[in-house]
Amino acid sequence: GQNIDQPTEMTATEGAIVQINCTYQTSGFNGLFWYQQHAGEAPTFLSYNVLDGLEEKGRFSSFLSRSKGYSYLLLKELQMKDSASYLCAVQRSNDYKLSFGAGTTVTVRA
Amino acid sequence: SAVISQKPSRDICQRGTSLTIQCQVDSQVTMMFWYRQQPGQSLTLIATANQGSEATYESGFVIDKFPISRPNLTFSTLTVSNMSPEDSSIYLCSVESQNTYGYTFGSGTRLTVV
């Protein structure tokens, strides 16, 4: 089965940096996704990591350590529009389907 | 990435009734999925909709409660049967993106059972 943990809530100031951690324990791992979900909207794809290391995409970066069962999403130069829920999802190796963590609600304050 | 149209966007239903949710994709996709997102919680995979065969259900979900149709590669329906207030949730369909590693989600159906 899958066990995916991420913090429930985080608050940060506009312009700052926030790091959202995700730890997972899984019987079969293929890769890890991060999604952003604004209230009342569909999740949107942010990043996908399959190999160890850091993937940078503009203000957002994602890191993966397969041996440690650990990932983080780094949000830099925070903007008010970044206030949203951030979902960590593990892709199963046997069927490539996704198992989601409970999500981290990030609130950006002026 | 694919564009998904999901209907209805929301509904309020009486307990004991059934609701069918439609998911239309603007391109042919092999994999279509149905998720549930209960209030304040994350997404839980209900089933994979397979074209030409029965859907594949995750543990805890059964066909009698959540029958699924997949008549072609661009369309699927999920029915929530014999509803109770515990079925109040957001239901989302999802497809594999064609050009990236991501999965695209529909805008969801917010269901309230009274």
mmCIF file of C-alpha atoms in Angstrom:
data_model
loop_
_atom_site.group_PDB
_atom_site.id
_atom_site.type_symbol
_atom_site.label_atom_id
_atom_site.label_comp_id
_atom_site.label_asym_id
_atom_site.label_seq_id
_atom_site.Cartn_x
_atom_site.Cartn_y
_atom_site.Cartn_z
ATOM 1 C CA GLY A 1 0.000 0.000 0.000
ATOM 2 C CA GLN A 2 0.864 3.660 0.039
ATOM 3 C CA ASN A 3 1.520 5.982 2.981
ATOM 4 C CA ILE A 4 2.091 9.590 1.972
ATOM 5 C CA ASP A 5 2.675 12.360 4.512
ATOM 6 C CA GLN A 6 2.802 16.110 4.027
ATOM 7 C CA PRO A 7 2.106 19.008 6.381
ATOM 8 C CA THR A 8 -1.475 20.187 6.605
ATOM 9 C CA GLU A 9 -0.879 23.924 6.459
ATOM 10 C CA MET A 10 1.875 26.465 5.885
ATOM 11 C CA THR A 11 1.843 30.237 5.929
ATOM 12 C CA ALA A 12 4.405 32.541 4.352
ATOM 13 C CA THR A 13 4.851 36.160 3.360
ATOM 14 C CA GLU A 14 4.698 37.500 -0.172
ATOM 15 C CA GLY A 15 8.166 37.363 -1.761
ATOM 16 C CA ALA A 16 9.422 34.680 0.601
ATOM 17 C CA ILE A 17 10.308 31.028 -0.010
ATOM 18 C CA VAL A 18 8.355 28.027 1.235
ATOM 19 C CA GLN A 19 9.366 24.365 1.151
ATOM 20 C CA ILE A 20 6.671 21.683 1.295
ATOM 21 C CA ASN A 21 7.964 18.281 2.322
ATOM 22 C CA CYS A 22 6.465 14.950 1.324
ATOM 23 C CA THR A 23 7.527 11.582 2.683
ATOM 24 C CA TYR A 24 6.215 8.327 1.359
ATOM 25 C CA GLN A 25 6.327 4.631 2.069
ATOM 26 C CA THR A 26 5.241 2.477 -0.804
ATOM 27 C CA SER A 27 5.344 -1.101 -2.008
ATOM 28 C CA GLY A 28 6.135 0.032 -5.542
ATOM 29 C CA PHE A 29 7.363 3.441 -6.692
ATOM 30 C CA ASN A 30 7.713 4.794 -10.213
ATOM 31 C CA GLY A 31 7.764 8.550 -9.777
ATOM 32 C CA LEU A 32 6.357 11.476 -7.836
ATOM 33 C CA PHE A 33 4.065 14.284 -8.945
ATOM 34 C CA TRP A 34 3.248 17.648 -7.436
ATOM 35 C CA TYR A 35 -0.101 19.294 -8.218
ATOM 36 C CA GLN A 36 -1.514 22.699 -7.333
ATOM 37 C CA GLN A 37 -5.203 23.019 -6.517
ATOM 38 C CA HIS A 38 -6.952 26.329 -5.946
ATOM 39 C CA ALA A 39 -10.149 26.210 -3.932
ATOM 40 C CA GLY A 40 -13.041 24.946 -6.022
ATOM 41 C CA GLU A 41 -10.860 24.160 -9.025
ATOM 42 C CA ALA A 42 -9.248 21.104 -10.602
ATOM 43 C CA PRO A 43 -5.696 20.120 -9.676
ATOM 44 C CA THR A 44 -3.099 21.318 -12.172
ATOM 45 C CA PHE A 45 0.214 19.617 -12.889
ATOM 46 C CA LEU A 46 3.344 21.260 -11.485
ATOM 47 C CA SER A 47 6.179 18.731 -11.649
ATOM 48 C CA TYR A 48 7.182 15.117 -12.042
ATOM 49 C CA ASN A 49 10.321 13.507 -10.597
ATOM 50 C CA VAL A 50 11.439 10.001 -11.414
ATOM 51 C CA LEU A 51 15.189 10.323 -10.813
ATOM 52 C CA ASP A 52 16.959 11.625 -7.714
ATOM 53 C CA GLY A 53 17.745 15.312 -7.745
ATOM 54 C CA LEU A 54 16.308 18.720 -8.276
ATOM 55 C CA GLU A 55 14.032 19.754 -11.144
ATOM 56 C CA GLU A 56 13.715 23.508 -11.556
ATOM 57 C CA LYS A 57 10.871 25.150 -13.424
ATOM 58 C CA GLY A 58 10.719 28.894 -12.982
ATOM 59 C CA ARG A 59 9.744 29.842 -9.442
ATOM 60 C CA PHE A 60 8.913 26.245 -8.586
ATOM 61 C CA SER A 61 11.433 23.445 -7.990
ATOM 62 C CA SER A 62 10.923 19.853 -6.942
ATOM 63 C CA PHE A 63 13.394 17.460 -5.351
ATOM 64 C CA LEU A 64 13.341 13.699 -5.004
ATOM 65 C CA SER A 65 15.362 11.187 -2.998
ATOM 66 C CA ARG A 66 14.182 7.685 -3.820
ATOM 67 C CA SER A 67 16.386 6.051 -1.190
ATOM 68 C CA LYS A 68 14.922 8.247 1.548
ATOM 69 C CA GLY A 69 11.343 8.199 0.295
ATOM 70 C CA TYR A 70 11.368 11.981 0.352
ATOM 71 C CA SER A 71 10.424 14.860 -1.892
ATOM 72 C CA TYR A 72 9.944 18.556 -1.503
ATOM 73 C CA LEU A 73 8.355 21.332 -3.532
ATOM 74 C CA LEU A 74 10.087 24.701 -3.279
ATOM 75 C CA LEU A 75 8.115 27.832 -4.060
ATOM 76 C CA LYS A 76 10.239 30.943 -4.500
ATOM 77 C CA GLU A 77 9.296 34.634 -4.725
ATOM 78 C CA LEU A 78 5.852 33.835 -3.368
ATOM 79 C CA GLN A 79 2.889 35.672 -4.862
ATOM 80 C CA MET A 80 -0.623 35.988 -3.511
ATOM 81 C CA LYS A 81 -1.879 33.775 -6.334
ATOM 82 C CA ASP A 82 0.275 30.929 -4.977
ATOM 83 C CA SER A 83 -2.203 30.534 -2.102
ATOM 84 C CA ALA A 84 -3.551 27.055 -2.832
ATOM 85 C CA SER A 85 -3.397 23.421 -1.811
ATOM 86 C CA TYR A 86 -0.320 21.497 -2.984
ATOM 87 C CA LEU A 87 -0.744 17.784 -3.500
ATOM 88 C CA CYS A 88 2.041 15.216 -3.476
ATOM 89 C CA ALA A 89 1.200 12.073 -5.493
ATOM 90 C CA VAL A 90 3.120 8.834 -5.819
ATOM 91 C CA GLN A 91 2.907 6.905 -9.069
ATOM 92 C CA ARG A 92 2.675 3.173 -8.466
ATOM 93 C CA SER A 93 5.152 1.024 -10.335
ATOM 94 C CA ASN A 94 2.773 -1.868 -11.049
ATOM 95 C CA ASP A 95 0.040 0.075 -12.845
ATOM 96 C CA TYR A 96 1.291 3.722 -13.027
ATOM 97 C CA LYS A 97 -1.762 5.008 -11.170
ATOM 98 C CA LEU A 98 -1.508 7.844 -8.634
ATOM 99 C CA SER A 99 -1.954 7.819 -4.871
ATOM 100 C CA PHE A 100 -2.316 11.302 -3.381
ATOM 101 C CA GLY A 101 -1.244 12.762 -0.068
ATOM 102 C CA ALA A 102 -3.754 14.801 1.921
ATOM 103 C CA GLY A 103 -2.404 18.069 0.540
ATOM 104 C CA THR A 104 -0.724 21.129 2.079
ATOM 105 C CA THR A 105 -2.667 24.369 2.188
ATOM 106 C CA VAL A 106 -0.314 27.290 1.633
ATOM 107 C CA THR A 107 -1.485 30.756 2.586
ATOM 108 C CA VAL A 108 0.511 33.721 1.287
ATOM 109 C CA ARG A 109 0.132 36.914 3.292
ATOM 110 C CA ALA A 110 1.000 40.443 2.219
ATOM 111 C CA SER B 1 -2.689 18.750 -22.908
ATOM 112 C CA ALA B 2 -6.220 17.396 -23.259
ATOM 113 C CA VAL B 3 -9.233 19.558 -22.467
ATOM 114 C CA ILE B 4 -11.848 17.867 -20.293
ATOM 115 C CA SER B 5 -15.489 18.862 -20.021
ATOM 116 C CA GLN B 6 -17.237 17.447 -16.982
ATOM 117 C CA LYS B 7 -20.981 17.698 -16.315
ATOM 118 C CA PRO B 8 -22.781 18.600 -14.168
ATOM 119 C CA SER B 9 -20.544 20.992 -12.292
ATOM 120 C CA ARG B 10 -22.663 20.616 -9.180
ATOM 121 C CA ASP B 11 -25.894 19.007 -8.019
ATOM 122 C CA ILE B 12 -27.984 18.550 -4.917
ATOM 123 C CA CYS B 13 -29.651 15.148 -4.785
ATOM 124 C CA GLN B 14 -32.085 13.319 -2.551
ATOM 125 C CA ARG B 15 -30.820 10.273 -0.690
ATOM 126 C CA GLY B 16 -31.651 7.000 -2.389
ATOM 127 C CA THR B 17 -31.424 8.458 -5.893
ATOM 128 C CA SER B 18 -28.622 8.114 -8.453
ATOM 129 C CA LEU B 19 -26.579 10.681 -10.361
ATOM 130 C CA THR B 20 -24.629 10.145 -13.569
ATOM 131 C CA ILE B 21 -21.589 12.325 -14.186
ATOM 132 C CA GLN B 22 -20.223 12.766 -17.693
ATOM 133 C CA CYS B 23 -16.630 13.308 -18.776
ATOM 134 C CA GLN B 24 -15.870 14.355 -22.366
ATOM 135 C CA VAL B 25 -12.286 14.726 -23.634
ATOM 136 C CA ASP B 26 -11.322 16.660 -26.767
ATOM 137 C CA SER B 27 -8.898 13.955 -27.925
ATOM 138 C CA GLN B 28 -8.649 10.177 -27.787
ATOM 139 C CA VAL B 29 -7.037 8.918 -24.601
ATOM 140 C CA THR B 30 -6.287 5.410 -23.470
ATOM 141 C CA MET B 31 -6.540 5.894 -19.736
ATOM 142 C CA MET B 32 -9.441 7.633 -17.979
ATOM 143 C CA PHE B 33 -9.780 7.704 -14.217
ATOM 144 C CA TRP B 34 -12.453 8.680 -11.710
ATOM 145 C CA TYR B 35 -11.526 10.205 -8.356
ATOM 146 C CA ARG B 36 -13.399 11.320 -5.266
ATOM 147 C CA GLN B 37 -12.340 14.256 -3.113
ATOM 148 C CA GLN B 38 -14.239 14.405 0.155
ATOM 149 C CA PRO B 39 -14.466 17.723 2.002
ATOM 150 C CA GLY B 40 -11.044 18.829 3.245
ATOM 151 C CA GLN B 41 -9.368 15.683 2.005
ATOM 152 C CA SER B 42 -7.214 14.660 -0.919
ATOM 153 C CA LEU B 43 -8.083 12.702 -4.021
ATOM 154 C CA THR B 44 -8.924 9.018 -3.808
ATOM 155 C CA LEU B 45 -8.928 6.908 -6.959
ATOM 156 C CA ILE B 46 -12.272 5.162 -7.444
ATOM 157 C CA ALA B 47 -11.622 3.266 -10.677
ATOM 158 C CA THR B 48 -10.023 3.202 -14.096
ATOM 159 C CA ALA B 49 -12.487 3.380 -16.991
ATOM 160 C CA ASN B 50 -11.475 0.893 -19.665
ATOM 161 C CA GLN B 51 -12.722 1.165 -23.223
ATOM 162 C CA GLY B 52 -14.322 -2.082 -24.342
ATOM 163 C CA SER B 53 -14.199 -3.814 -20.967
ATOM 164 C CA GLU B 54 -15.321 -3.428 -17.364
ATOM 165 C CA ALA B 55 -13.829 -0.720 -15.225
ATOM 166 C CA THR B 56 -11.077 -1.626 -12.770
ATOM 167 C CA TYR B 57 -12.060 -0.651 -9.219
ATOM 168 C CA GLU B 58 -9.774 0.255 -6.325
ATOM 169 C CA SER B 59 -10.088 -1.351 -2.943
ATOM 170 C CA GLY B 60 -13.210 -0.145 -1.157
ATOM 171 C CA PHE B 61 -15.146 0.743 -4.320
ATOM 172 C CA VAL B 62 -17.576 -1.587 -6.092
ATOM 173 C CA ILE B 63 -19.355 -1.619 -9.422
ATOM 174 C CA ASP B 64 -22.848 -1.758 -7.929
ATOM 175 C CA LYS B 65 -22.276 1.543 -6.142
ATOM 176 C CA PHE B 66 -20.211 3.274 -8.834
ATOM 177 C CA PRO B 67 -21.063 1.838 -12.263
ATOM 178 C CA ILE B 68 -18.865 3.240 -15.018
ATOM 179 C CA SER B 69 -19.285 3.334 -18.779
ATOM 180 C CA ARG B 70 -16.571 3.918 -21.389
ATOM 181 C CA PRO B 71 -18.156 3.597 -24.832
ATOM 182 C CA ASN B 72 -15.236 5.159 -26.710
ATOM 183 C CA LEU B 73 -11.824 6.764 -26.250
ATOM 184 C CA THR B 74 -13.177 10.286 -25.581
ATOM 185 C CA PHE B 75 -16.082 9.744 -23.191
ATOM 186 C CA SER B 76 -16.902 8.145 -19.859
ATOM 187 C CA THR B 77 -19.645 8.288 -17.239
ATOM 188 C CA LEU B 78 -19.623 7.589 -13.518
ATOM 189 C CA THR B 79 -22.898 6.888 -11.715
ATOM 190 C CA VAL B 80 -23.199 7.324 -7.967
ATOM 191 C CA SER B 81 -25.997 4.925 -7.038
ATOM 192 C CA ASN B 82 -28.424 4.832 -4.125
ATOM 193 C CA MET B 83 -26.845 7.936 -2.661
ATOM 194 C CA SER B 84 -26.469 8.744 1.010
ATOM 195 C CA PRO B 85 -25.111 11.918 2.657
ATOM 196 C CA GLU B 86 -21.720 10.170 2.968
ATOM 197 C CA ASP B 87 -21.453 10.343 -0.828
ATOM 198 C CA SER B 88 -21.358 14.137 -0.688
ATOM 199 C CA SER B 89 -18.054 14.900 -2.318
ATOM 200 C CA ILE B 90 -16.342 16.276 -5.403
ATOM 201 C CA TYR B 91 -15.988 13.736 -8.186
ATOM 202 C CA LEU B 92 -13.299 14.312 -10.806
ATOM 203 C CA CYS B 93 -12.326 12.570 -13.991
ATOM 204 C CA SER B 94 -8.720 12.505 -15.153
ATOM 205 C CA VAL B 95 -6.773 11.443 -18.221
ATOM 206 C CA GLU B 96 -3.148 10.863 -19.039
ATOM 207 C CA SER B 97 -1.618 13.880 -20.752
ATOM 208 C CA GLN B 98 -0.379 13.140 -24.230
ATOM 209 C CA ASN B 99 2.696 15.352 -24.275
ATOM 210 C CA THR B 100 3.875 15.450 -20.669
ATOM 211 C CA TYR B 101 4.165 13.069 -17.785
ATOM 212 C CA GLY B 102 1.240 14.688 -16.000
ATOM 213 C CA TYR B 103 -2.379 13.787 -15.689
ATOM 214 C CA THR B 104 -5.090 16.311 -16.566
ATOM 215 C CA PHE B 105 -8.176 16.698 -14.392
ATOM 216 C CA GLY B 106 -11.677 17.819 -15.174
ATOM 217 C CA SER B 107 -13.149 20.693 -13.196
ATOM 218 C CA GLY B 108 -15.092 18.314 -10.983
ATOM 219 C CA THR B 109 -18.697 17.690 -9.973
ATOM 220 C CA ARG B 110 -19.642 18.928 -6.520
ATOM 221 C CA LEU B 111 -22.312 16.570 -5.198
ATOM 222 C CA THR B 112 -24.400 17.235 -2.117
ATOM 223 C CA VAL B 113 -26.769 14.516 -0.916
ATOM 224 C CA VAL B 114 -29.578 15.612 1.393
#
